[in-house]
One Martini backbone bead per residue (centre of mass of N, CA, C, O) as a GRO file, in nm:
protein
   68
    1UNK     BB    1   0.287  13.817   5.081
    2UNK     BB    2   0.097  13.852   4.818
    3UNK     BB    3  -0.221  13.783   4.850
    4UNK     BB    4  -0.332  13.786   4.558
    5UNK     BB    5  -0.146  13.581   4.432
    6UNK     BB    6  -0.214  13.349   4.624
    7UNK     BB    7  -0.519  13.342   4.561
    8UNK     BB    8  -0.487  13.289   4.253
    9UNK     BB    9  -0.338  13.026   4.283
   10UNK     BB   10  -0.566  12.874   4.419
   11UNK     BB   11  -0.790  12.921   4.204
   12UNK     BB   12  -0.585  12.785   3.974
   13UNK     BB   13  -0.399  12.549   4.096
   14UNK     BB   14  -0.129  12.674   4.191
   15UNK     BB   15   0.222  12.651   4.240
   16UNK     BB   16   0.542  12.728   4.294
   17UNK     BB   17   0.651  12.556   4.051
   18UNK     BB   18   0.497  12.718   3.835
   19UNK     BB   19   0.644  12.982   3.879
   20UNK     BB   20   0.932  12.879   3.843
   21UNK     BB   21   0.898  12.788   3.548
   22UNK     BB   22   0.813  13.070   3.429
   23UNK     BB   23   1.113  13.202   3.552
   24UNK     BB   24   1.358  13.011   3.590
   25UNK     BB   25   1.338  12.896   3.891
   26UNK     BB   26   1.340  12.807   4.202
   27UNK     BB   27   1.143  12.729   4.456
   28UNK     BB   28   1.310  12.870   4.674
   29UNK     BB   29   1.320  13.148   4.536
   30UNK     BB   30   1.015  13.196   4.527
   31UNK     BB   31   0.955  13.172   4.826
   32UNK     BB   32   1.131  13.409   4.909
   33UNK     BB   33   0.977  13.623   4.744
   34UNK     BB   34   0.695  13.571   4.873
   35UNK     BB   35   0.834  13.636   5.175
   36UNK     BB   36   1.041  13.896   5.130
   37UNK     BB   37   1.360  13.792   5.073
   38UNK     BB   38   1.293  13.907   4.789
   39UNK     BB   39   1.289  14.008   4.443
   40UNK     BB   40   1.109  14.080   4.182
   41UNK     BB   41   1.130  14.127   3.869
   42UNK     BB   42   0.987  14.267   3.609
   43UNK     BB   43   1.011  14.021   3.423
   44UNK     BB   44   0.881  13.820   3.622
   45UNK     BB   45   0.610  13.956   3.659
   46UNK     BB   46   0.526  13.949   3.362
   47UNK     BB   47   0.551  13.643   3.319
   48UNK     BB   48   0.348  13.553   3.527
   49UNK     BB   49   0.109  13.699   3.413
   50UNK     BB   50   0.117  13.603   3.111
   51UNK     BB   51   0.123  13.283   3.174
   52UNK     BB   52  -0.095  13.263   3.442
   53UNK     BB   53  -0.253  13.581   3.437
   54UNK     BB   54  -0.419  13.681   3.207
   55UNK     BB   55  -0.545  14.019   3.236
   56UNK     BB   56  -0.410  14.101   3.482
   57UNK     BB   57  -0.310  14.315   3.720
   58UNK     BB   58  -0.015  14.393   3.856
   59UNK     BB   59  -0.101  14.559   4.105
   60UNK     BB   60  -0.280  14.336   4.218
   61UNK     BB   61  -0.097  14.081   4.228
   62UNK     BB   62   0.164  14.267   4.366
   63UNK     BB   63   0.045  14.329   4.624
   64UNK     BB   64   0.125  14.423   4.937
   65UNK     BB   65   0.141  14.351   5.250
   66UNK     BB   66   0.069  14.477   5.571
   67UNK     BB   67   0.269  14.503   5.839
   68UNK     BB   68   0.215  14.527   6.207
   0.00000   0.00000   0.00000
């Protein structure tokens, strides 16, 4: 899930713990959300974008992959 977010994390040299710190969650919680086992809240989505990917579109960053 979230292939664009994952790609931007790689481009920026960010890891799960960076996302976790930005939204005050555990690494495990963020991994679950990235894998579709939970949902990011709107506040978390905005915090991730504002703190780690300023200027990027939310729709682009948090586009979900389609599982076949």
